[in-house]
PDB file of C-alpha atoms in Angstrom:
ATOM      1  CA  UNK A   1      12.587 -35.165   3.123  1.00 41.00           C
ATOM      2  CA  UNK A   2      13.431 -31.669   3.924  1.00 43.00           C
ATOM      3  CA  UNK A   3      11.345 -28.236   3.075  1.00 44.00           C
ATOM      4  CA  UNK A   4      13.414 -27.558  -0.140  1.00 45.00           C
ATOM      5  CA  UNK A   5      11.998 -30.350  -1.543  1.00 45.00           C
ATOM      6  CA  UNK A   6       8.440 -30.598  -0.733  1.00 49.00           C
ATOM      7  CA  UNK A   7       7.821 -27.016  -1.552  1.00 79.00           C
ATOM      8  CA  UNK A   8       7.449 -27.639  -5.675  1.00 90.00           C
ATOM      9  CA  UNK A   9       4.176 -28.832  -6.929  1.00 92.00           C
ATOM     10  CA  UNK A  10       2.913 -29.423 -10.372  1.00 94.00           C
ATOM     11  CA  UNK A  11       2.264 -26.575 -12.695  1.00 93.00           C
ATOM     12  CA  UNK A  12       4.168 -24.462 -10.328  1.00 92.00           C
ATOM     13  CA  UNK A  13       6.778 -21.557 -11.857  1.00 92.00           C
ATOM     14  CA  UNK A  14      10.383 -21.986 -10.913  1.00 92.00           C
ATOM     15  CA  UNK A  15      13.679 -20.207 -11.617  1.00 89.00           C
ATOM     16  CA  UNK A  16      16.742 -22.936 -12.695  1.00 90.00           C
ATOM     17  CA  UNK A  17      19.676 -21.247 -11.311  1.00 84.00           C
ATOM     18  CA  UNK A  18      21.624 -19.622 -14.274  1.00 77.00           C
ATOM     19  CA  UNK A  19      19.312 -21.682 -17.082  1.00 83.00           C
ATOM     20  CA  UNK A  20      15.842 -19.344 -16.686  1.00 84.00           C
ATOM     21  CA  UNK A  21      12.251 -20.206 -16.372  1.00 89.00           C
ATOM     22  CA  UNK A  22      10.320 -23.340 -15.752  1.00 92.00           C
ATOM     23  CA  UNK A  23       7.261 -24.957 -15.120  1.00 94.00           C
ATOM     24  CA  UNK A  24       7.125 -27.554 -12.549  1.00 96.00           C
ATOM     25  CA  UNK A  25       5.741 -30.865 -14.085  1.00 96.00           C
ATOM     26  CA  UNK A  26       6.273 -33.698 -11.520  1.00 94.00           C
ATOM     27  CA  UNK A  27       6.951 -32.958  -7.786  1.00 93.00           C
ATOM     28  CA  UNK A  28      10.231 -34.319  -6.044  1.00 93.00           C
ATOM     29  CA  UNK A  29      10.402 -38.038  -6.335  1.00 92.00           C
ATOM     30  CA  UNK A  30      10.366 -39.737  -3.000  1.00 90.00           C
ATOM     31  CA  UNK A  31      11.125 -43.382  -3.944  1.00 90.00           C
ATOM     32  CA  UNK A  32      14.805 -44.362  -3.070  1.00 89.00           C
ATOM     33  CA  UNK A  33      15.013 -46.591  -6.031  1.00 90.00           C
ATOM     34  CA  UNK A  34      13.704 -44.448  -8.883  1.00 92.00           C
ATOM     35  CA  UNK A  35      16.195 -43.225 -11.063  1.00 93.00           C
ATOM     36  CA  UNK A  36      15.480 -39.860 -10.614  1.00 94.00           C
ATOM     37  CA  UNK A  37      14.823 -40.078  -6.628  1.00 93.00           C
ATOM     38  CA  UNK A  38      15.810 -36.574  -4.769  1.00 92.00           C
ATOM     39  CA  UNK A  39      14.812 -34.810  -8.048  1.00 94.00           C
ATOM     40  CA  UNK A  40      11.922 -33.070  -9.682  1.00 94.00           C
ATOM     41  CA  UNK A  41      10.795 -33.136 -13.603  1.00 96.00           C
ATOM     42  CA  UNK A  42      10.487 -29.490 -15.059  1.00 96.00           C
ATOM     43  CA  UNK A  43      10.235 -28.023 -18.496  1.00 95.00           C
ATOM     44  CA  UNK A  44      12.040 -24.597 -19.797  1.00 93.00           C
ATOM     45  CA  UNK A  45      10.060 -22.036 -20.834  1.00 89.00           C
ATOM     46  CA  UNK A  46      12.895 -21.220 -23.434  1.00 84.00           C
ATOM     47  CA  UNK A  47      12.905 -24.170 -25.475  1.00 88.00           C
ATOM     48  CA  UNK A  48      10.365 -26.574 -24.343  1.00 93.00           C
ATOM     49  CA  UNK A  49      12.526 -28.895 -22.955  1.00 95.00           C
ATOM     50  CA  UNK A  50      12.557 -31.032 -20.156  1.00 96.00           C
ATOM     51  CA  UNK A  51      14.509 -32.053 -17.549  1.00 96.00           C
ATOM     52  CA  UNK A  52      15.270 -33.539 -13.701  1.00 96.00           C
ATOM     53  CA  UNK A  53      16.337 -30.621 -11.877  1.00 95.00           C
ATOM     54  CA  UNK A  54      17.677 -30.892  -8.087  1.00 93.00           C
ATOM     55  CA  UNK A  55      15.494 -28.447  -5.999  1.00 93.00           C
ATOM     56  CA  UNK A  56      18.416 -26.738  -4.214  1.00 92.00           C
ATOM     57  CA  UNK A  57      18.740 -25.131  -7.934  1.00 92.00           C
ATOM     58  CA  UNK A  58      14.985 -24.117  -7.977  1.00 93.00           C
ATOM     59  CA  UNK A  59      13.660 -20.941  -6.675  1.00 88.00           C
ATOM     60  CA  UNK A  60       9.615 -20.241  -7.058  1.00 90.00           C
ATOM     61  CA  UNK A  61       8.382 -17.721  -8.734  1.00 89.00           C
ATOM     62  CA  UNK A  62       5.290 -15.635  -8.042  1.00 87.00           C
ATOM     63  CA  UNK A  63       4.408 -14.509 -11.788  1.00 89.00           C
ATOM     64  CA  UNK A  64       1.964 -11.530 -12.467  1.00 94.00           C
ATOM     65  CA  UNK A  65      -1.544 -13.079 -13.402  1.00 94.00           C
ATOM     66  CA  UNK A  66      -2.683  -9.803 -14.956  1.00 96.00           C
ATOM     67  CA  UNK A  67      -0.964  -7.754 -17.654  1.00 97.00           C
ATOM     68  CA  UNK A  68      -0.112  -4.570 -15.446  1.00 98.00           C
ATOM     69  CA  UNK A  69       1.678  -5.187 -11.800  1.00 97.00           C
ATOM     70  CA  UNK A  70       1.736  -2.305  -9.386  1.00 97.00           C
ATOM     71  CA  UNK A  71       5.066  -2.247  -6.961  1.00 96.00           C
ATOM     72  CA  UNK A  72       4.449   0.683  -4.480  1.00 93.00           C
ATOM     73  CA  UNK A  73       8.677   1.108  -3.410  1.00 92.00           C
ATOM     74  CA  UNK A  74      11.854   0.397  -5.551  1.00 93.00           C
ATOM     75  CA  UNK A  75      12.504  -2.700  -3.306  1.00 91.00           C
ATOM     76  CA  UNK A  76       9.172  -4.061  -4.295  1.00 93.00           C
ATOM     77  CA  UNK A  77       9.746  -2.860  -7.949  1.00 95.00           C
ATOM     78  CA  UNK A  78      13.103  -4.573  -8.544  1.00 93.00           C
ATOM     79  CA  UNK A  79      11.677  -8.009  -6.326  1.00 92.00           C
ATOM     80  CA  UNK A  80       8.424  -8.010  -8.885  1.00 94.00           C
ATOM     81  CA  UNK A  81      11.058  -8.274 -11.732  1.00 92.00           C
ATOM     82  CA  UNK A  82      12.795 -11.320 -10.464  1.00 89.00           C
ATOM     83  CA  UNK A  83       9.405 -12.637 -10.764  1.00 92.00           C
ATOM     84  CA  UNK A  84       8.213 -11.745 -13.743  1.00 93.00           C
ATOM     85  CA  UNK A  85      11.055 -11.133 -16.076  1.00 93.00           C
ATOM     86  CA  UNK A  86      12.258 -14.188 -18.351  1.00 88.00           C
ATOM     87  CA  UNK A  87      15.188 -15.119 -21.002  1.00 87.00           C
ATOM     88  CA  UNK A  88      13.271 -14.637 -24.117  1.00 90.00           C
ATOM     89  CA  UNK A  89      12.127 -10.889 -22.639  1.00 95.00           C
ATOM     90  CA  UNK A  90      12.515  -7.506 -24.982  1.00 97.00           C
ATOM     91  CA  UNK A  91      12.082  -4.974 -22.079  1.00 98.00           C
ATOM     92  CA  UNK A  92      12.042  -1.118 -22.039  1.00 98.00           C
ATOM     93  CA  UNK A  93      12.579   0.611 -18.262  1.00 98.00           C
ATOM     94  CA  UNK A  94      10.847   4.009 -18.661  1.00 98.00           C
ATOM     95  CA  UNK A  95      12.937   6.164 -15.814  1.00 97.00           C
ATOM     96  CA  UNK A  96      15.887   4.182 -16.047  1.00 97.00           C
ATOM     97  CA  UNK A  97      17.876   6.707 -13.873  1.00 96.00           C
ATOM     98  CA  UNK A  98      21.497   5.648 -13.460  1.00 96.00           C
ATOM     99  CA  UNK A  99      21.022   2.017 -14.995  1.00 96.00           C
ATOM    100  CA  UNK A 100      20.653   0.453 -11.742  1.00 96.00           C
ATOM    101  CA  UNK A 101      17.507  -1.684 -12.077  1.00 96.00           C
ATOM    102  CA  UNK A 102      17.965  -1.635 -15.846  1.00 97.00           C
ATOM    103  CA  UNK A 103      21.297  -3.386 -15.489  1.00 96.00           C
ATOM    104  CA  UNK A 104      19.458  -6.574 -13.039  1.00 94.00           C
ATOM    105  CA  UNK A 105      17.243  -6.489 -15.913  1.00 95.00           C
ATOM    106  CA  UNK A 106      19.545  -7.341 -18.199  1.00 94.00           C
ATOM    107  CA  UNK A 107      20.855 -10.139 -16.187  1.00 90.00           C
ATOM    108  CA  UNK A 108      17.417 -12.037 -16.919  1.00 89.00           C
ATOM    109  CA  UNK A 109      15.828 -10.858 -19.812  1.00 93.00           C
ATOM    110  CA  UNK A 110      17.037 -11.207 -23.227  1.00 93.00           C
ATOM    111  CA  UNK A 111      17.612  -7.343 -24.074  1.00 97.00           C
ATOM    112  CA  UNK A 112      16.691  -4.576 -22.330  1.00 97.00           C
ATOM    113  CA  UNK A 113      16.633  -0.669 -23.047  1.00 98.00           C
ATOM    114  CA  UNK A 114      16.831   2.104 -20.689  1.00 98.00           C
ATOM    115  CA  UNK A 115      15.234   5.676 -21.023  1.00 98.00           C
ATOM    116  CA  UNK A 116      15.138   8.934 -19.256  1.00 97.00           C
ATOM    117  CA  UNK A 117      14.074  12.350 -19.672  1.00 96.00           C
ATOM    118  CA  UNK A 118      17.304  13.756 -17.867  1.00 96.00           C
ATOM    119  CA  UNK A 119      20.461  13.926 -19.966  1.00 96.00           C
ATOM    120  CA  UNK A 120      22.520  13.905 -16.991  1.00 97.00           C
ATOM    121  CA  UNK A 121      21.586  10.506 -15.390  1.00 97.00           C
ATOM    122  CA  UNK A 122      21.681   9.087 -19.382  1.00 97.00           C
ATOM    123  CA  UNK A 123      24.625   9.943 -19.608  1.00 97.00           C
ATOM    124  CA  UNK A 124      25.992   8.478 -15.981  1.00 97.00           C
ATOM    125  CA  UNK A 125      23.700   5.017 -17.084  1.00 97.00           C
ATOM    126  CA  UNK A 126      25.980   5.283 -20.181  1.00 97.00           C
ATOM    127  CA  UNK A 127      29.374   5.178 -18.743  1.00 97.00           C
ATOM    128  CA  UNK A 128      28.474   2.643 -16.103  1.00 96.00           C
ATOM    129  CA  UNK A 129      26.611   0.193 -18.178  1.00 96.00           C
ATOM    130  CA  UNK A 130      28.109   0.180 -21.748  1.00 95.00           C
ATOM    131  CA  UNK A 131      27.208  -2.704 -22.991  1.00 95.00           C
ATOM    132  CA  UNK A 132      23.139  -1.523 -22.047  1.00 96.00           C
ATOM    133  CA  UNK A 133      21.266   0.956 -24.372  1.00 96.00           C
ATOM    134  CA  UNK A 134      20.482   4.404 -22.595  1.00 98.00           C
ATOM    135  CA  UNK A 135      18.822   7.522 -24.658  1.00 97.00           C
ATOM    136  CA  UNK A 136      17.392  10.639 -23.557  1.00 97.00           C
ATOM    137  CA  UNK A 137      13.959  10.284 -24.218  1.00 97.00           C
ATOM    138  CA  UNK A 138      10.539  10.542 -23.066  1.00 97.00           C
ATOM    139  CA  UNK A 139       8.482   7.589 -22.348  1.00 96.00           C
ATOM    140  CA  UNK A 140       4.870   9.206 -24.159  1.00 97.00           C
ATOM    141  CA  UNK A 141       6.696   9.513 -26.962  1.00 97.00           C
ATOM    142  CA  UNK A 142       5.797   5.597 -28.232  1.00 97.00           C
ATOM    143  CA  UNK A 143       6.492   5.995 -31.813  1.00 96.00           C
ATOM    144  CA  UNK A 144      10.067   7.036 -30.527  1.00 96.00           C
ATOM    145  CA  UNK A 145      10.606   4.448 -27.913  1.00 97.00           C
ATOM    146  CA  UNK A 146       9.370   1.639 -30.422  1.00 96.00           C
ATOM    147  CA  UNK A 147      12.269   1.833 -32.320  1.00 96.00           C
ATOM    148  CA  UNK A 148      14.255   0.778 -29.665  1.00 97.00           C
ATOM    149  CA  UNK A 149      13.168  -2.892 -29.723  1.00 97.00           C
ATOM    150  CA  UNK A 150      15.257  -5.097 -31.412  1.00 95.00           C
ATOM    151  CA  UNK A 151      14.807  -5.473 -35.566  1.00 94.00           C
ATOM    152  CA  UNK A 152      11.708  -7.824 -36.010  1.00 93.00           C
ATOM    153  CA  UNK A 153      11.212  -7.926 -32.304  1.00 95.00           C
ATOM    154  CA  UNK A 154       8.557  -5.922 -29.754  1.00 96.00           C
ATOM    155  CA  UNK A 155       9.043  -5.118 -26.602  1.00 98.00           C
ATOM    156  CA  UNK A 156       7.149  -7.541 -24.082  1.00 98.00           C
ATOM    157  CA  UNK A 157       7.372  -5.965 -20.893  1.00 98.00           C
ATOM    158  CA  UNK A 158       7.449  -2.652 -19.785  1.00 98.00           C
ATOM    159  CA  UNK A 159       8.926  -1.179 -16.891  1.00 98.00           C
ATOM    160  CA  UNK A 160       7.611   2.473 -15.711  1.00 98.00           C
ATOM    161  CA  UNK A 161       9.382   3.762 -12.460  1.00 97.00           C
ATOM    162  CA  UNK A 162       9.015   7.554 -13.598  1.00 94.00           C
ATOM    163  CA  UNK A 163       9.363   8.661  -9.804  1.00 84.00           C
ATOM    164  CA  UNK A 164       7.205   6.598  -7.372  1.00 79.00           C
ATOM    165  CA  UNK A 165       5.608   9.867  -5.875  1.00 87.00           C
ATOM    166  CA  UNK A 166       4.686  10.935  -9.562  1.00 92.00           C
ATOM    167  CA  UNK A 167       0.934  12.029  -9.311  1.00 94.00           C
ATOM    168  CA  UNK A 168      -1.726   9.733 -10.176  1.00 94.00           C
ATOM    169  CA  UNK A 169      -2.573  11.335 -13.476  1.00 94.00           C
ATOM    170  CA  UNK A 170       0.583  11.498 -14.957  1.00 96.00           C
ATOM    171  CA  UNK A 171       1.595   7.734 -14.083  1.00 97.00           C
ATOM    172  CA  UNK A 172      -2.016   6.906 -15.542  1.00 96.00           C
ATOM    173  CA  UNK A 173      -1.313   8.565 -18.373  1.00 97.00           C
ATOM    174  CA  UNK A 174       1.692   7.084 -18.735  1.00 97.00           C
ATOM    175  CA  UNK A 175       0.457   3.297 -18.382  1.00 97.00           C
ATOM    176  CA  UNK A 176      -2.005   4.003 -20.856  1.00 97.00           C
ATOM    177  CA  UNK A 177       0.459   4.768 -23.108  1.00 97.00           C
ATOM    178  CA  UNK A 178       2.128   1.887 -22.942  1.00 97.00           C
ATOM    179  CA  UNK A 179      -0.739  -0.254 -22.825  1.00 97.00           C
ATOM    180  CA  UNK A 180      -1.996   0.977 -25.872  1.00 97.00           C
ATOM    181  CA  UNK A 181       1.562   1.222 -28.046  1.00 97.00           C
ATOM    182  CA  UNK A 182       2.658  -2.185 -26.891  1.00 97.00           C
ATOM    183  CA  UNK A 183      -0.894  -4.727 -26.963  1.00 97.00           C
ATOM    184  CA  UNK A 184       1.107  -7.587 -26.145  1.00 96.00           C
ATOM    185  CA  UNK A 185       3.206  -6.221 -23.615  1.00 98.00           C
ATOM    186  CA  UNK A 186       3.144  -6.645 -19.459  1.00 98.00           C
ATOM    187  CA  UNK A 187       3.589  -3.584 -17.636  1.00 98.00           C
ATOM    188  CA  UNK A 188       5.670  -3.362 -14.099  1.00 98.00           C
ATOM    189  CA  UNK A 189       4.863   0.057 -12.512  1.00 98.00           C
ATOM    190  CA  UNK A 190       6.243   1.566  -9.530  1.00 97.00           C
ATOM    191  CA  UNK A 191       4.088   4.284  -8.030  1.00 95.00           C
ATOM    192  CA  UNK A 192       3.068   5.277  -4.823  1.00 93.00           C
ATOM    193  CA  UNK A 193      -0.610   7.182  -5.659  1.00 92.00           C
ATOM    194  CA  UNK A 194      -1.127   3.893  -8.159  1.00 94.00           C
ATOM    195  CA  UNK A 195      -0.437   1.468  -5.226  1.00 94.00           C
ATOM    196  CA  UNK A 196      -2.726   3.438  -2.287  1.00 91.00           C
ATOM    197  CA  UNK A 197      -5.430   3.528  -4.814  1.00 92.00           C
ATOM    198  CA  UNK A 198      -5.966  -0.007  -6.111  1.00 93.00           C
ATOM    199  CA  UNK A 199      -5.319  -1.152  -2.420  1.00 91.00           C
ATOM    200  CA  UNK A 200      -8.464   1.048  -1.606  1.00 88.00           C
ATOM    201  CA  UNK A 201     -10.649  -0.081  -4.716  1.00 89.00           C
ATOM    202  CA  UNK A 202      -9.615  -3.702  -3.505  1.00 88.00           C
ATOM    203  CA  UNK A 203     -11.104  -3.171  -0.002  1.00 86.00           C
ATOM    204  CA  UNK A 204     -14.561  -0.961  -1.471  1.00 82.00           C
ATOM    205  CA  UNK A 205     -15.300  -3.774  -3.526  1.00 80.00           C
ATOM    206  CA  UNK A 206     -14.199  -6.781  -1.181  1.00 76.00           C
ATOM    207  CA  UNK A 207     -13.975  -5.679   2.019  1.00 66.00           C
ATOM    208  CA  UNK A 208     -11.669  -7.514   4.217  1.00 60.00           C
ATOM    209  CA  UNK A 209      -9.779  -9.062   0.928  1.00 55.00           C
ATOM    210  CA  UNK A 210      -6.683  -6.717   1.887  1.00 50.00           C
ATOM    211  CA  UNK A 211      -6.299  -8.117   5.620  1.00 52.00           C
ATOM    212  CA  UNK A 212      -7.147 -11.521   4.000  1.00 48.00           C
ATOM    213  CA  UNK A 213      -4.102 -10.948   1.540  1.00 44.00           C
ATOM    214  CA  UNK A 214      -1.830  -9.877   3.828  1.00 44.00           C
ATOM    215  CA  UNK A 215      -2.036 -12.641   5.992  1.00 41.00           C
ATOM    216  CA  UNK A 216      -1.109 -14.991   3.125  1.00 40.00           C
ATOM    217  CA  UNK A 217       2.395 -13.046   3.381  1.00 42.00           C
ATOM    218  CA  UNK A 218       5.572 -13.691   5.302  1.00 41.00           C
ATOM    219  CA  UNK A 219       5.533 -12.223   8.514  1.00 43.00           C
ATOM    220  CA  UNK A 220       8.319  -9.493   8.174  1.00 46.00           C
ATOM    221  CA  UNK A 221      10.850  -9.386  10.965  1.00 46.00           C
ATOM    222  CA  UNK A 222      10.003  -7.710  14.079  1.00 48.00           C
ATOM    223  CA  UNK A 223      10.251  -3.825  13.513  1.00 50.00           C
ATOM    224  CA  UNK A 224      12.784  -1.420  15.490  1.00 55.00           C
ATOM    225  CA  UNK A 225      11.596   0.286  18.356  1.00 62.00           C
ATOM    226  CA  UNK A 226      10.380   3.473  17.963  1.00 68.00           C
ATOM    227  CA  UNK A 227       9.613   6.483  20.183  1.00 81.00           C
ATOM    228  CA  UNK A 228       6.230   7.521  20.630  1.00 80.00           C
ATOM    229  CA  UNK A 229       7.163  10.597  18.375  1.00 81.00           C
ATOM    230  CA  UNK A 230       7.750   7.913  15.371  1.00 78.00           C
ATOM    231  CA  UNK A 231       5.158   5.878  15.970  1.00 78.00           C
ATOM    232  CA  UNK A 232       3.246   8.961  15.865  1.00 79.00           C
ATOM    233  CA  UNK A 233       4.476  10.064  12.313  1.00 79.00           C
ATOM    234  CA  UNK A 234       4.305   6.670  10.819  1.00 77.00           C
ATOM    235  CA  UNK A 235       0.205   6.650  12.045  1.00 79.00           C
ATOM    236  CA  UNK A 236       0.059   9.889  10.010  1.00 80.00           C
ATOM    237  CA  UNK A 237       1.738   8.809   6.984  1.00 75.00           C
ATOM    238  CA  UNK A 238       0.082   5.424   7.123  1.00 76.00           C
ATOM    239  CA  UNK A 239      -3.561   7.575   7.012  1.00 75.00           C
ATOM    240  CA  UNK A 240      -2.413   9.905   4.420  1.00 73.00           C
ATOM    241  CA  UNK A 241      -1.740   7.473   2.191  1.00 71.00           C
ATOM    242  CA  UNK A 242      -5.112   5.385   3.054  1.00 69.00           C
ATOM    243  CA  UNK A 243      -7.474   8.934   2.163  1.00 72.00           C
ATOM    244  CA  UNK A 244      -5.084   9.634  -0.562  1.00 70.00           C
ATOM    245  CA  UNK A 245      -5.939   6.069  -1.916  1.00 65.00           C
ATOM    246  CA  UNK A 246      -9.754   6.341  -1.297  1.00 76.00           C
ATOM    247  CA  UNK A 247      -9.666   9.532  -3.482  1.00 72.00           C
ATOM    248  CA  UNK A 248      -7.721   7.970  -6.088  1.00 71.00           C
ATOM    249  CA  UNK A 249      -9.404   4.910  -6.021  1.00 80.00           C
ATOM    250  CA  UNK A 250     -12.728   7.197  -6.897  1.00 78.00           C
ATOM    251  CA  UNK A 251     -10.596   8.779 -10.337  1.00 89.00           C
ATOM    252  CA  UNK A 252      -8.952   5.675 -11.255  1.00 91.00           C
ATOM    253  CA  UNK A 253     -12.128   4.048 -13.401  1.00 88.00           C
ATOM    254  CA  UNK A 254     -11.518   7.505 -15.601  1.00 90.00           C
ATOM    255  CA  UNK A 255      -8.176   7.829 -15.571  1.00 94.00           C
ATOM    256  CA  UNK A 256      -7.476   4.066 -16.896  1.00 94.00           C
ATOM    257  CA  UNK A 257     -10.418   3.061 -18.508  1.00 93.00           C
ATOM    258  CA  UNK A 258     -12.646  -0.235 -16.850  1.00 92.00           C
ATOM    259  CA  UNK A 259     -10.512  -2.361 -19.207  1.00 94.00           C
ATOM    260  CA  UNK A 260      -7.206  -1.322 -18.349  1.00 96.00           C
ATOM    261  CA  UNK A 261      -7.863  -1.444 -14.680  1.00 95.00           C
ATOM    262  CA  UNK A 262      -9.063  -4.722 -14.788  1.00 94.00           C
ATOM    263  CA  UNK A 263      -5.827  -5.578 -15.869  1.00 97.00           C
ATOM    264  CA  UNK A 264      -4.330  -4.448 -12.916  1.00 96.00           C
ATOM    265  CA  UNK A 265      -2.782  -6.354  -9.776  1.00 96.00           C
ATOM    266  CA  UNK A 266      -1.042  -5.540  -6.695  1.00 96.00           C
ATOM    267  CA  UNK A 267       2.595  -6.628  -6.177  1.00 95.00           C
ATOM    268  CA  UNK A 268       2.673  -7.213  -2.118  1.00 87.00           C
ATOM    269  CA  UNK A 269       6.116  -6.947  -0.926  1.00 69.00           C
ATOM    270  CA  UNK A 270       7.413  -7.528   3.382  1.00 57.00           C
ATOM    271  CA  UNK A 271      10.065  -5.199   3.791  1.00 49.00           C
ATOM    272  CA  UNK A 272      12.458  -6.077   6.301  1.00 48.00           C
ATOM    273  CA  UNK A 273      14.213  -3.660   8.757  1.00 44.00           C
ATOM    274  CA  UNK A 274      17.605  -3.016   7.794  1.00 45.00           C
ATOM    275  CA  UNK A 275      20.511  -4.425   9.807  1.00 46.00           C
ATOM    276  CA  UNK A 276      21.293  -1.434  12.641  1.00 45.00           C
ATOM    277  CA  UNK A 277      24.794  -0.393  13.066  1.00 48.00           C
ATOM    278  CA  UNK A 278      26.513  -0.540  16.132  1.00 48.00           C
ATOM    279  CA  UNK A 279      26.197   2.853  16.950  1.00 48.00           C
ATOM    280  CA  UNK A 280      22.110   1.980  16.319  1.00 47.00           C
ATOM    281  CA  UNK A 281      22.224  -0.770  18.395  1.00 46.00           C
ATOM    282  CA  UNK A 282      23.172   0.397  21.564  1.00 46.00           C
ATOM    283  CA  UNK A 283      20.855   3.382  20.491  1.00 51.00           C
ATOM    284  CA  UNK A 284      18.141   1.214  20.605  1.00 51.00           C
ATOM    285  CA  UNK A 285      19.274  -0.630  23.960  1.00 49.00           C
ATOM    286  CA  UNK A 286      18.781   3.121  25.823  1.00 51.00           C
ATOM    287  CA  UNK A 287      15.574   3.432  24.250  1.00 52.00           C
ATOM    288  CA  UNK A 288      14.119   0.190  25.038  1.00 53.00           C
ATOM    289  CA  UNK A 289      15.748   0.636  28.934  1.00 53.00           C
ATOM    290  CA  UNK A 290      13.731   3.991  29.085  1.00 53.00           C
ATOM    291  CA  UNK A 291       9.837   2.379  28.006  1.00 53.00           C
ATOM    292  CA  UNK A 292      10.519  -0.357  29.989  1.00 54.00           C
ATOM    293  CA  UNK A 293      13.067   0.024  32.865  1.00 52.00           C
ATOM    294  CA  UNK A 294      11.280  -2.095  35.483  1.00 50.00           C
ATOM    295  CA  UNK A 295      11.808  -5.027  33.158  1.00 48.00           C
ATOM    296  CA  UNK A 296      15.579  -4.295  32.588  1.00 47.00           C
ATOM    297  CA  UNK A 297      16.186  -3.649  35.905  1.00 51.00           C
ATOM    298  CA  UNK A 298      14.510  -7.002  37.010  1.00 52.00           C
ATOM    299  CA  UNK A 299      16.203  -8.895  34.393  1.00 51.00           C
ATOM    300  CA  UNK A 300      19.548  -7.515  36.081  1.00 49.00           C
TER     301      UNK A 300
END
């Protein structure tokens, strides 16, 4: 039996191509003459139903196990909705922008509304996305954004990407906000301060649990080459952020509240290099002949 279906267990979360959410409730049967052999037995989150799904139809999910989910770039943000968002879903994106990510919202969830504090990019979400909601508005304004939701309906999940380099007060203010105007509400949050600073609370209080966590990933594709310049850079950026993190990390207890940051988890997401263009390519053949010509050379 191949990988695709061996990989669902019980009690696992799946996605049923174009039919939502799942949970997993027997794994792939295995005996040629059962009737439902090649197939495993799930039931719809929607409706409570139940069914014998092929597997080839089943992606896993990787649900949130805490109420507020920290992305760190809009790659991560828009994968951590995939997992996370669901058919019966109210949502509100806070920083909807041009209705990008609002729009792959609405593709999963069962309504969605977009806001933004610039009129310009409203109004550009607008014309592109007309069946969508968009309004000018301000996302601390909760009284305002409430009545956005459905009649008879609140919103369940919350979507703050108010600029991932907003500062760490701001995007804590923000959260608690939400938190507090919407109880039963998840959060998805896309910030970059937010990120570096749980990742550093993470490691003061477990040390190791970050390496420990990131070897439970993927291993992304092997990166482009890079000249000792960009290595050089990326090293600087990479310990930026860290210190920036530790000092957040220190504010984050006040800025939150214990309770809220307990709430809190870490969205890990492997980027992948993007595909080079020709031009790139051959770009990257010179470099590589230059760090290591006695290799090239020999290999010619």
């Amino acid at each position: 039996m191949d990988n695709a279906q061996t990989k669902f267990a019980p009690g696992n979360v799946v996605d049923v191509k174009g039919h939502g959410r799942a949970t997993v409730l027997e794994a792939v049967i295995d005996s040629p003459g059962h009737q439902h052999h090649g197939r495993c037995h799930i039931r719809y989150h929607e409706d409570g139903t139940t069914y014998w799904a092929r597997p080839k139809l089943l992606r896993r999910m990787r649900p949130a196990a805490r109420r507020v989910l920290v992305a760190r770039h809009t790659h991560a943000y828009r994968d951590a909705m995939v997992h996370n968002v669901d058919r019966p879903d109210v949502c509100l994106e806070i920083g909807c922008h041009e209705g990008l990510t609002t729009n792959m919202i609405s593709n999963r969830a069962a309504y969605v509304a977009g806001i933004d504090t610039a009129p310009e990019v409203v109004a550009i979400a607008a014309a592109r996305h007309p069946h969508l909601s968009f309004r000018q508005m301000d996302g601390l304004d909760t009284a305002a954004t409430a009545g956005l939701a459905p009649a008879g309906r609140a919103f369940s999940l919350v979507c703050i990407d108010i600029s991932g380099k907003a500062p760490l007060d701001l995007i804590c203010e923000m959260v608690r906000a939400q938190a507090a105007a919407f109880p039963a509400a998840r959060l998805i949050v896309k910030n970059e301060e937010l990120y570096d600073a749980l990742v550093a609370l993470e490691q003061q209080q477990q040390p190791g649990a970050g390496q420990e966590a990131q070897q439970q990933q993927p291993q992304p594709a092997p990166a482009a080459v890079q000249t000792p310049e960009q290595a050089a850079a990326a090293a600087a950026a990479e310990a930026a952020a860290a210190a920036r993190g530790r000092a957040g990390a220190v504010r984050l207890a006040q800025l939150l509240g214990p309770e809220l940051l307990a709430e809190c988890e870490l969205f890990r997401h492997q980027f992948r290099p993007p595909r080079l263009q020709p031009s790139e390519r051959w770009t990257q053949k010179q470099l590589q002949h230059q760090q290591q010509p006695a290799a090239v050379e020999a290999a010619s």
